Amino acid sequence: QVQLVESGGGSVQAGGSLRLSCAASGSIFSINAMGWYRQAPGKQRELVATIKSGGSTNYADSVKGRFTISRDNAKNTVYLQMNSLKPEDTAVYYCNADRVVLDTRYVGYFWGQGTQVTVSA
């Protein structure tokens, strides 16, 4: 089966940077899109950024100009470089892999367990 493992979270002061990584494992034939979502305390989960296999990206307005998503298709790994972090970026960040084809079966989407990002003022 497919597993997504996030890493790189931690605690930083406002203005600092973090780089998140998410590696997908399994007998994966293809992943159409990978992305990052986040959920802050008392808030619903929201999209942060996505990247398709061809390299096109999409960002939430709140992170444009500060975050950069990238992807290594050969390694089925997605990254999120987060710069100029703000306290409002504090959340659990979840990795997502969408339209996953496992061997010859389409199995849909998968979520990672999440990694905590805390930004202090």
PDB file of C-alpha atoms in Angstrom:
ATOM      1  CA  GLN A   1       0.000   0.000   0.000  1.00  0.00           C
ATOM      2  CA  VAL A   2       0.916   3.659  -0.262  1.00  0.00           C
ATOM      3  CA  GLN A   3       2.391   5.530   2.663  1.00  0.00           C
ATOM      4  CA  LEU A   4       3.246   9.216   2.912  1.00  0.00           C
ATOM      5  CA  VAL A   5       5.793  10.308   5.490  1.00  0.00           C
ATOM      6  CA  GLU A   6       6.314  13.999   6.282  1.00  0.00           C
ATOM      7  CA  SER A   7       9.380  15.488   7.899  1.00  0.00           C
ATOM      8  CA  GLY A   8      10.949  18.873   8.537  1.00  0.00           C
ATOM      9  CA  GLY A   9       8.453  20.434  10.897  1.00  0.00           C
ATOM     10  CA  GLY A  10       9.481  22.245  14.034  1.00  0.00           C
ATOM     11  CA  SER A  11       9.379  25.490  15.961  1.00  0.00           C
ATOM     12  CA  VAL A  12      10.758  28.750  14.599  1.00  0.00           C
ATOM     13  CA  GLN A  13      10.440  32.451  15.264  1.00  0.00           C
ATOM     14  CA  ALA A  14       8.556  34.760  12.962  1.00  0.00           C
ATOM     15  CA  GLY A  15      10.579  35.509   9.863  1.00  0.00           C
ATOM     16  CA  GLY A  16      12.330  32.168   9.960  1.00  0.00           C
ATOM     17  CA  SER A  17      12.293  29.318   7.470  1.00  0.00           C
ATOM     18  CA  LEU A  18      11.504  25.622   7.357  1.00  0.00           C
ATOM     19  CA  ARG A  19      11.602  23.021   4.615  1.00  0.00           C
ATOM     20  CA  LEU A  20       9.085  20.194   4.690  1.00  0.00           C
ATOM     21  CA  SER A  21       9.533  16.920   2.847  1.00  0.00           C
ATOM     22  CA  CYS A  22       7.066  14.167   2.027  1.00  0.00           C
ATOM     23  CA  ALA A  23       8.030  10.856   0.499  1.00  0.00           C
ATOM     24  CA  ALA A  24       5.508   8.426  -0.930  1.00  0.00           C
ATOM     25  CA  SER A  25       6.340   4.754  -0.807  1.00  0.00           C
ATOM     26  CA  GLY A  26       4.777   1.701  -2.388  1.00  0.00           C
ATOM     27  CA  SER A  27       4.482   0.112  -5.796  1.00  0.00           C
ATOM     28  CA  ILE A  28       3.517   3.426  -7.338  1.00  0.00           C
ATOM     29  CA  PHE A  29       3.069   3.724 -11.062  1.00  0.00           C
ATOM     30  CA  SER A  30       2.157   7.390 -11.072  1.00  0.00           C
ATOM     31  CA  ILE A  31       0.938  10.293  -8.951  1.00  0.00           C
ATOM     32  CA  ASN A  32      -0.852  13.067 -10.771  1.00  0.00           C
ATOM     33  CA  ALA A  33      -0.568  15.702  -8.069  1.00  0.00           C
ATOM     34  CA  MET A  34       1.076  16.150  -4.710  1.00  0.00           C
ATOM     35  CA  GLY A  35       0.473  18.915  -2.266  1.00  0.00           C
ATOM     36  CA  TRP A  36       0.447  20.338   1.193  1.00  0.00           C
ATOM     37  CA  TYR A  37      -2.522  21.176   3.373  1.00  0.00           C
ATOM     38  CA  ARG A  38      -2.609  22.535   6.881  1.00  0.00           C
ATOM     39  CA  GLN A  39      -4.950  22.615   9.820  1.00  0.00           C
ATOM     40  CA  ALA A  40      -4.616  25.122  12.629  1.00  0.00           C
ATOM     41  CA  PRO A  41      -6.251  24.676  16.040  1.00  0.00           C
ATOM     42  CA  GLY A  42      -9.955  25.369  15.765  1.00  0.00           C
ATOM     43  CA  LYS A  43      -9.767  25.716  11.992  1.00  0.00           C
ATOM     44  CA  GLN A  44     -10.649  23.474   9.090  1.00  0.00           C
ATOM     45  CA  ARG A  45      -8.008  21.955   6.878  1.00  0.00           C
ATOM     46  CA  GLU A  46      -6.993  24.216   4.017  1.00  0.00           C
ATOM     47  CA  LEU A  47      -4.929  23.939   0.876  1.00  0.00           C
ATOM     48  CA  VAL A  48      -1.438  25.406   1.034  1.00  0.00           C
ATOM     49  CA  ALA A  49       0.105  24.422  -2.292  1.00  0.00           C
ATOM     50  CA  THR A  50      -0.108  21.734  -4.950  1.00  0.00           C
ATOM     51  CA  ILE A  51       2.114  20.623  -7.787  1.00  0.00           C
ATOM     52  CA  LYS A  52       1.258  18.386 -10.717  1.00  0.00           C
ATOM     53  CA  SER A  53       3.548  15.852 -12.334  1.00  0.00           C
ATOM     54  CA  GLY A  54       4.246  18.283 -15.165  1.00  0.00           C
ATOM     55  CA  GLY A  55       5.407  20.953 -12.743  1.00  0.00           C
ATOM     56  CA  SER A  56       2.482  23.357 -12.639  1.00  0.00           C
ATOM     57  CA  THR A  57       1.818  24.794  -9.181  1.00  0.00           C
ATOM     58  CA  ASN A  58      -0.977  26.373  -7.224  1.00  0.00           C
ATOM     59  CA  TYR A  59      -0.720  28.330  -3.969  1.00  0.00           C
ATOM     60  CA  ALA A  60      -3.083  29.672  -1.396  1.00  0.00           C
ATOM     61  CA  ASP A  61      -3.175  33.462  -1.432  1.00  0.00           C
ATOM     62  CA  SER A  62      -1.910  33.563   2.137  1.00  0.00           C
ATOM     63  CA  VAL A  63       1.408  31.917   1.233  1.00  0.00           C
ATOM     64  CA  LYS A  64       2.129  33.300  -2.230  1.00  0.00           C
ATOM     65  CA  GLY A  65       5.574  34.813  -2.420  1.00  0.00           C
ATOM     66  CA  ARG A  66       6.688  33.102   0.778  1.00  0.00           C
ATOM     67  CA  PHE A  67       6.302  29.367   0.147  1.00  0.00           C
ATOM     68  CA  THR A  68       7.650  27.311  -2.735  1.00  0.00           C
ATOM     69  CA  ILE A  69       6.505  23.804  -3.591  1.00  0.00           C
ATOM     70  CA  SER A  70       8.677  21.444  -5.605  1.00  0.00           C
ATOM     71  CA  ARG A  71       8.628  17.805  -6.580  1.00  0.00           C
ATOM     72  CA  ASP A  72      10.925  14.964  -7.533  1.00  0.00           C
ATOM     73  CA  ASN A  73       8.810  12.628  -9.646  1.00  0.00           C
ATOM     74  CA  ALA A  74      11.439   9.901  -9.750  1.00  0.00           C
ATOM     75  CA  LYS A  75      11.479   9.761  -5.956  1.00  0.00           C
ATOM     76  CA  ASN A  76       7.758  10.449  -5.476  1.00  0.00           C
ATOM     77  CA  THR A  77       8.713  13.196  -3.084  1.00  0.00           C
ATOM     78  CA  VAL A  78       7.273  16.672  -2.602  1.00  0.00           C
ATOM     79  CA  TYR A  79       8.872  19.572  -0.751  1.00  0.00           C
ATOM     80  CA  LEU A  80       7.633  22.807   0.722  1.00  0.00           C
ATOM     81  CA  GLN A  81      10.113  25.596   1.324  1.00  0.00           C
ATOM     82  CA  MET A  82       8.588  28.034   3.786  1.00  0.00           C
ATOM     83  CA  ASN A  83      10.192  31.443   4.181  1.00  0.00           C
ATOM     84  CA  SER A  84       9.177  34.552   6.093  1.00  0.00           C
ATOM     85  CA  LEU A  85       7.051  32.460   8.398  1.00  0.00           C
ATOM     86  CA  LYS A  86       4.297  34.139  10.374  1.00  0.00           C
ATOM     87  CA  PRO A  87       2.546  33.067  13.577  1.00  0.00           C
ATOM     88  CA  GLU A  88      -0.596  32.445  11.538  1.00  0.00           C
ATOM     89  CA  ASP A  89       1.297  29.731   9.657  1.00  0.00           C
ATOM     90  CA  THR A  90       1.225  27.628  12.821  1.00  0.00           C
ATOM     91  CA  ALA A  91      -0.576  24.392  12.008  1.00  0.00           C
ATOM     92  CA  VAL A  92      -0.203  20.714  11.382  1.00  0.00           C
ATOM     93  CA  TYR A  93       0.908  20.328   7.786  1.00  0.00           C
ATOM     94  CA  TYR A  94      -0.335  17.309   5.858  1.00  0.00           C
ATOM     95  CA  CYS A  95       1.050  15.863   2.669  1.00  0.00           C
ATOM     96  CA  ASN A  96      -1.356  14.663  -0.010  1.00  0.00           C
ATOM     97  CA  ALA A  97      -0.903  12.493  -3.071  1.00  0.00           C
ATOM     98  CA  ASP A  98      -3.775  12.540  -5.541  1.00  0.00           C
ATOM     99  CA  ARG A  99      -4.779  10.296  -8.414  1.00  0.00           C
ATOM    100  CA  VAL A 100      -2.350   7.592  -7.407  1.00  0.00           C
ATOM    101  CA  VAL A 101      -1.981   4.548  -9.620  1.00  0.00           C
ATOM    102  CA  LEU A 102      -0.639   1.596  -7.685  1.00  0.00           C
ATOM    103  CA  ASP A 103       0.646  -1.108  -9.987  1.00  0.00           C
ATOM    104  CA  THR A 104      -2.276  -1.328 -12.428  1.00  0.00           C
ATOM    105  CA  ARG A 105      -4.971  -0.100 -10.033  1.00  0.00           C
ATOM    106  CA  TYR A 106      -6.212   3.431  -9.564  1.00  0.00           C
ATOM    107  CA  VAL A 107      -6.374   3.924  -5.803  1.00  0.00           C
ATOM    108  CA  GLY A 108      -7.199   7.620  -5.513  1.00  0.00           C
ATOM    109  CA  TYR A 109      -5.649   9.835  -2.861  1.00  0.00           C
ATOM    110  CA  PHE A 110      -3.605   9.415   0.300  1.00  0.00           C
ATOM    111  CA  TRP A 111      -2.741  11.571   3.298  1.00  0.00           C
ATOM    112  CA  GLY A 112       0.321  11.692   5.461  1.00  0.00           C
ATOM    113  CA  GLN A 113       0.106  11.736   9.247  1.00  0.00           C
ATOM    114  CA  GLY A 114       1.111  15.377   9.476  1.00  0.00           C
ATOM    115  CA  THR A 115       4.009  17.370  10.839  1.00  0.00           C
ATOM    116  CA  GLN A 116       3.703  20.226  13.317  1.00  0.00           C
ATOM    117  CA  VAL A 117       4.891  23.706  12.385  1.00  0.00           C
ATOM    118  CA  THR A 118       4.916  26.291  15.155  1.00  0.00           C
ATOM    119  CA  VAL A 119       5.841  29.919  14.530  1.00  0.00           C
ATOM    120  CA  SER A 120       6.280  32.182  17.527  1.00  0.00           C
ATOM    121  CA  ALA A 121       6.082  35.954  17.524  1.00  0.00           C
TER     122      ALA A 121
END
